[in-house]
PDB file of C-alpha atoms in Angstrom:
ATOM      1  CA  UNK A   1      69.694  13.602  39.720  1.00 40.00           C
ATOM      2  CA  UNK A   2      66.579  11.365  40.038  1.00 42.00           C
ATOM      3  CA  UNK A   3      66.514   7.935  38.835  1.00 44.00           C
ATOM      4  CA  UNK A   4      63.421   8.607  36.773  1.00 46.00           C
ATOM      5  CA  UNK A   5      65.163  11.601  34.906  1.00 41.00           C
ATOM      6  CA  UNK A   6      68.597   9.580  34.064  1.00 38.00           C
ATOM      7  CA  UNK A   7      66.306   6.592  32.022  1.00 39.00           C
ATOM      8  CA  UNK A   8      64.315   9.096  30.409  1.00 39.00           C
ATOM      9  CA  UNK A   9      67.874  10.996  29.171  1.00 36.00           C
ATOM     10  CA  UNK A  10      69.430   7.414  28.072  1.00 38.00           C
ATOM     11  CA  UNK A  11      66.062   7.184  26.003  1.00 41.00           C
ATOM     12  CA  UNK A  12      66.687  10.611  24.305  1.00 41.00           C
ATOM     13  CA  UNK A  13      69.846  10.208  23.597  1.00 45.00           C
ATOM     14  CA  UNK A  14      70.667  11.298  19.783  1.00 68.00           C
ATOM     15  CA  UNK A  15      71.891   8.309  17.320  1.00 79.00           C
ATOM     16  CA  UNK A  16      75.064   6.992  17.599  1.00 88.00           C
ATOM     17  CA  UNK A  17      77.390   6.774  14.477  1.00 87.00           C
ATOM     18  CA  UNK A  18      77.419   2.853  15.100  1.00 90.00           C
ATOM     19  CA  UNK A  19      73.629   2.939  15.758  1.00 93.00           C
ATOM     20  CA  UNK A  20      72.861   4.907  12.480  1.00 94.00           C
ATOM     21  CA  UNK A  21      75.130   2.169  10.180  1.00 94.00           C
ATOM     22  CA  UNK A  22      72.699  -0.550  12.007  1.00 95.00           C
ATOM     23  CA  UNK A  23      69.705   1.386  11.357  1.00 95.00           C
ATOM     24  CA  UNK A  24      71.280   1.841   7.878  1.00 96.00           C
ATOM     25  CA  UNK A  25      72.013  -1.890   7.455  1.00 95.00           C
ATOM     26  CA  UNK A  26      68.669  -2.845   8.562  1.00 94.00           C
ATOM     27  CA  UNK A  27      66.794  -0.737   6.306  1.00 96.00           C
ATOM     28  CA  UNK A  28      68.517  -1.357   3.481  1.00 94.00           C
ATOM     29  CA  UNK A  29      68.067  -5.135   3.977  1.00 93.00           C
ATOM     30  CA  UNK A  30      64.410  -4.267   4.130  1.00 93.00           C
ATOM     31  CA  UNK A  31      64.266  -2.237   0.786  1.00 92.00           C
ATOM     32  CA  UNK A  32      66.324  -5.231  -0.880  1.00 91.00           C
ATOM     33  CA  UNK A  33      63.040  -7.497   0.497  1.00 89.00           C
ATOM     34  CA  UNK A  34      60.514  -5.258   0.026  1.00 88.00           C
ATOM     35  CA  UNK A  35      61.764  -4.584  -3.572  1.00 84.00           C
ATOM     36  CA  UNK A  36      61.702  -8.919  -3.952  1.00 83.00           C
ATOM     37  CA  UNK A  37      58.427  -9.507  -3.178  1.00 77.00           C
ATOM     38  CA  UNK A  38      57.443  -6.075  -5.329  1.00 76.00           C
ATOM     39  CA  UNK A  39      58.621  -7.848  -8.500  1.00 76.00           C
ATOM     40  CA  UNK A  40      56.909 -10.934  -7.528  1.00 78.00           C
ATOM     41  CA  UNK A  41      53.559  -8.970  -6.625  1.00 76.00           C
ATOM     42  CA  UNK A  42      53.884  -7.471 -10.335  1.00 74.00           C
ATOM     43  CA  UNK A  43      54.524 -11.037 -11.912  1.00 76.00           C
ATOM     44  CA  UNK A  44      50.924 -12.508 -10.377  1.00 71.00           C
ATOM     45  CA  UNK A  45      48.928  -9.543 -11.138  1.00 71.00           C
ATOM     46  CA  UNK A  46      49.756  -8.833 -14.247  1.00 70.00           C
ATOM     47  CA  UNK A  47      49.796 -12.974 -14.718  1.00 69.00           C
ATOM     48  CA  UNK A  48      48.354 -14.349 -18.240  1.00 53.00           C
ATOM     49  CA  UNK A  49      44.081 -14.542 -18.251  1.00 54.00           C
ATOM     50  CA  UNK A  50      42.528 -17.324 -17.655  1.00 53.00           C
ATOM     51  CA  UNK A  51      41.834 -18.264 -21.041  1.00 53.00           C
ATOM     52  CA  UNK A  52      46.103 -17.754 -22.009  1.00 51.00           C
ATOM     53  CA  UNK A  53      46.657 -19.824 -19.060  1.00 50.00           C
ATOM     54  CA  UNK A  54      44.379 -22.922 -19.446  1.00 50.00           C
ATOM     55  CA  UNK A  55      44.866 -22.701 -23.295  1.00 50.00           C
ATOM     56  CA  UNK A  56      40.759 -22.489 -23.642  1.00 53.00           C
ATOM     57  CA  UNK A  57      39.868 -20.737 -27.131  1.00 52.00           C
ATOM     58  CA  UNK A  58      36.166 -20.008 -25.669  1.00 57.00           C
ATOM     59  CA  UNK A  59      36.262 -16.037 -23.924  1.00 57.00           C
ATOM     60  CA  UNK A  60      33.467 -17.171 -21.224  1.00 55.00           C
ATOM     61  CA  UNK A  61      35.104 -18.478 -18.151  1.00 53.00           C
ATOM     62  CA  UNK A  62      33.842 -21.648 -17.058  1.00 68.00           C
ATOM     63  CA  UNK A  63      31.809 -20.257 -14.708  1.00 70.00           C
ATOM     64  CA  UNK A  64      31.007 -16.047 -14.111  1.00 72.00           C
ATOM     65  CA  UNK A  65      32.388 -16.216 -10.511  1.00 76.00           C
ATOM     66  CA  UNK A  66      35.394 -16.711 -11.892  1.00 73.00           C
ATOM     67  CA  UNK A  67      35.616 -13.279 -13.452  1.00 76.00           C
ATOM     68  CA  UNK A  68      34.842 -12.230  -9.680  1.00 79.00           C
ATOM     69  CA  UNK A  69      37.597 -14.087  -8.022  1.00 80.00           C
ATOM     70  CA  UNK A  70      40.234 -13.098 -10.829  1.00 78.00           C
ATOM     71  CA  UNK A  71      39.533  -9.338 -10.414  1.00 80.00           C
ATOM     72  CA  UNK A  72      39.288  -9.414  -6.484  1.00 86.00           C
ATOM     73  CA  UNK A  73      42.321 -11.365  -6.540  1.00 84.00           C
ATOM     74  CA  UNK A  74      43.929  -8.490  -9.050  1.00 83.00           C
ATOM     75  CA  UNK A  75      42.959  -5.528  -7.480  1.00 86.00           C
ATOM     76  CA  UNK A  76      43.997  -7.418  -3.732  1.00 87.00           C
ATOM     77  CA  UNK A  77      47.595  -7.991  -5.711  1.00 84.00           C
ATOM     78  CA  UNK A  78      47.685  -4.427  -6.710  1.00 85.00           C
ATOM     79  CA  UNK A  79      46.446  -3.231  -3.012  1.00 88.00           C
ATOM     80  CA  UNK A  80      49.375  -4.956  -1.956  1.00 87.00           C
ATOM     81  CA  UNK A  81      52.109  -3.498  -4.339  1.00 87.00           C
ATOM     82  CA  UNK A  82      50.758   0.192  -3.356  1.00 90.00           C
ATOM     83  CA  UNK A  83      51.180  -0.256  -0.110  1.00 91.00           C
ATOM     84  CA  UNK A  84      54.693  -2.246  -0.540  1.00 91.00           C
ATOM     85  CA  UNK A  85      55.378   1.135  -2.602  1.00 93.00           C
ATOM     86  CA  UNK A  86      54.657   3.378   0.125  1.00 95.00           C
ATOM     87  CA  UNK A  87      56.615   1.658   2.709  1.00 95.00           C
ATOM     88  CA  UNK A  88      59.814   1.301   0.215  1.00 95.00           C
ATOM     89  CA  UNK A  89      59.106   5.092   0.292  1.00 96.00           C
ATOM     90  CA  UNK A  90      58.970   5.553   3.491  1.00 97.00           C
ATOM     91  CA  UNK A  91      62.732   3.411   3.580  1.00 97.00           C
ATOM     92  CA  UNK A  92      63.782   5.708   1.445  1.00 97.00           C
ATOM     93  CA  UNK A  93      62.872   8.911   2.989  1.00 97.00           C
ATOM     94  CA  UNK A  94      64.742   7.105   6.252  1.00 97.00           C
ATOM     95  CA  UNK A  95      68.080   6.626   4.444  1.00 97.00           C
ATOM     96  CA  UNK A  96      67.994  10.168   3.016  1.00 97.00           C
ATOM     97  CA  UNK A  97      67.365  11.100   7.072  1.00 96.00           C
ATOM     98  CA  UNK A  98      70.539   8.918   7.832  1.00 96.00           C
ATOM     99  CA  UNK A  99      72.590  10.910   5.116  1.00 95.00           C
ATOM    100  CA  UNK A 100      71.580  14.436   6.276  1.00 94.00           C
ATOM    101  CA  UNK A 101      71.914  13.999   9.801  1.00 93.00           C
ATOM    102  CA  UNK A 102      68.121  13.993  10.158  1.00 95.00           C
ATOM    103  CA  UNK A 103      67.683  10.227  11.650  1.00 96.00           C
ATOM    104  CA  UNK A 104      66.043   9.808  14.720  1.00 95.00           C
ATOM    105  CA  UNK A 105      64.444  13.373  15.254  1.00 96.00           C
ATOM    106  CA  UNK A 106      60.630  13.626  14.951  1.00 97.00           C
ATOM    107  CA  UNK A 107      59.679  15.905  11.768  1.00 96.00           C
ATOM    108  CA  UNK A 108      56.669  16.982  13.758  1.00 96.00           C
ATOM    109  CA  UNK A 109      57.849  17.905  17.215  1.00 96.00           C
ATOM    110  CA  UNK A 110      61.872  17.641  17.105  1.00 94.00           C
ATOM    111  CA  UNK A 111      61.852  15.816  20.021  1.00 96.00           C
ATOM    112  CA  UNK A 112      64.234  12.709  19.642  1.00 96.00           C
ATOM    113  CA  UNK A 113      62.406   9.448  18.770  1.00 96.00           C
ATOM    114  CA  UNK A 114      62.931   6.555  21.427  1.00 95.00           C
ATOM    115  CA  UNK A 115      65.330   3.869  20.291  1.00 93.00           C
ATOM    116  CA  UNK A 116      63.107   0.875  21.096  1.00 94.00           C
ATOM    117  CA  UNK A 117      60.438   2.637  18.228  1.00 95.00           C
ATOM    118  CA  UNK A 118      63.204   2.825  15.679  1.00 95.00           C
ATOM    119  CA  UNK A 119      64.254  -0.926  16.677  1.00 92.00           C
ATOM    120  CA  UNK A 120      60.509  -1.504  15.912  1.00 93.00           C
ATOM    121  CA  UNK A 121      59.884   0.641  12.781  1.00 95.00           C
ATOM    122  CA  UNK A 122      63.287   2.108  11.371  1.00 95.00           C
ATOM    123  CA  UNK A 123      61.757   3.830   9.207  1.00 96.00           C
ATOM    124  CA  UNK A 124      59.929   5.560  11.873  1.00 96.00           C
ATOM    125  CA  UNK A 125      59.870   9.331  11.054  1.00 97.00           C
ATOM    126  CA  UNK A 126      57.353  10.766  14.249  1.00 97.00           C
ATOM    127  CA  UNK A 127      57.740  10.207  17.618  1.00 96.00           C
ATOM    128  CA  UNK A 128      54.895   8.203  19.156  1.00 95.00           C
ATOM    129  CA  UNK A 129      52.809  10.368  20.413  1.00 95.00           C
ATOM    130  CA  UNK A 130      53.018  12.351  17.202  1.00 96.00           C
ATOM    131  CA  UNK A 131      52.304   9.457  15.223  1.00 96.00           C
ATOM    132  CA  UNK A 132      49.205   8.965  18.059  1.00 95.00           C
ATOM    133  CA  UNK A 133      48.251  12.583  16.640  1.00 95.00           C
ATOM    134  CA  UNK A 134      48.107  11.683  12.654  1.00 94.00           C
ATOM    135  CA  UNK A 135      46.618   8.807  12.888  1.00 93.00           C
ATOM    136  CA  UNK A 136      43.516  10.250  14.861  1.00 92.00           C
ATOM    137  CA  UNK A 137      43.060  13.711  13.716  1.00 78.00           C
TER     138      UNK A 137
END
């Protein structure tokens, strides 16, 4: 057998019983995280106003930038959560895959995902080249 041919079979090898509980381990670590800094992303943007915060009784900031700034800053806060949301997701979808024997196996292709991408992104659900694919067209 070549040399070439052995490395690329190591890299294909399925996921190892001991290798999914890591992968398991890992992601649920991640979720528990992710899930942290969720509730914390909720708590600033849906913080008190400006005027509840500073105890002012006028409704006119001090200044109308500050209107500006306090909705960029919201909708940046909110940006954030959505995106935390899809990755928790995206966790969750890769725990189901550890459950139903699923893990590790490309849902476009069916080729095996490399383990150094699923050390990288365990929640990985396309090989890389499919991935390549979806992201440009």
């Amino acid at each position: 057998m070549l040399k070439g041919a052995s490395v690329s079979r190591r890299k294909e090898a399925s996921v190892k019983a001991d290798e999914l509980d890591q992968y398991r381990r890992l992601l649920l670590r991640k979720r528990a995280l992710l899930s942290g800094n969720m509730n914390s992303l909720e708590s600033q943007a849906l913080k008190k106003s400006r005027q509840d915060a500073s105890g002012d009784l006028s409704n006119m900031p001090i200044h109308m930038a500050d209107i500006g700034s306090d909705n960029f800053e919201q909708e940046f806060t909110l940006g954030l959560i959505e995106n935390e949301e899809e990755l928790l997701d995206a966790i969750d979808d890769a725990l189901e895959r550890i459950e139903d024997g699923t893990f590790g196996k490309c849902e476009s292709c069916d080729k095996l995902i490399p383990k150094d991408r699923l050390k990288a992104v365990p929640h990985a659900n396309l090989c890389i080249e499919c991935q390549r694919q979806e992201e440009h067209g």
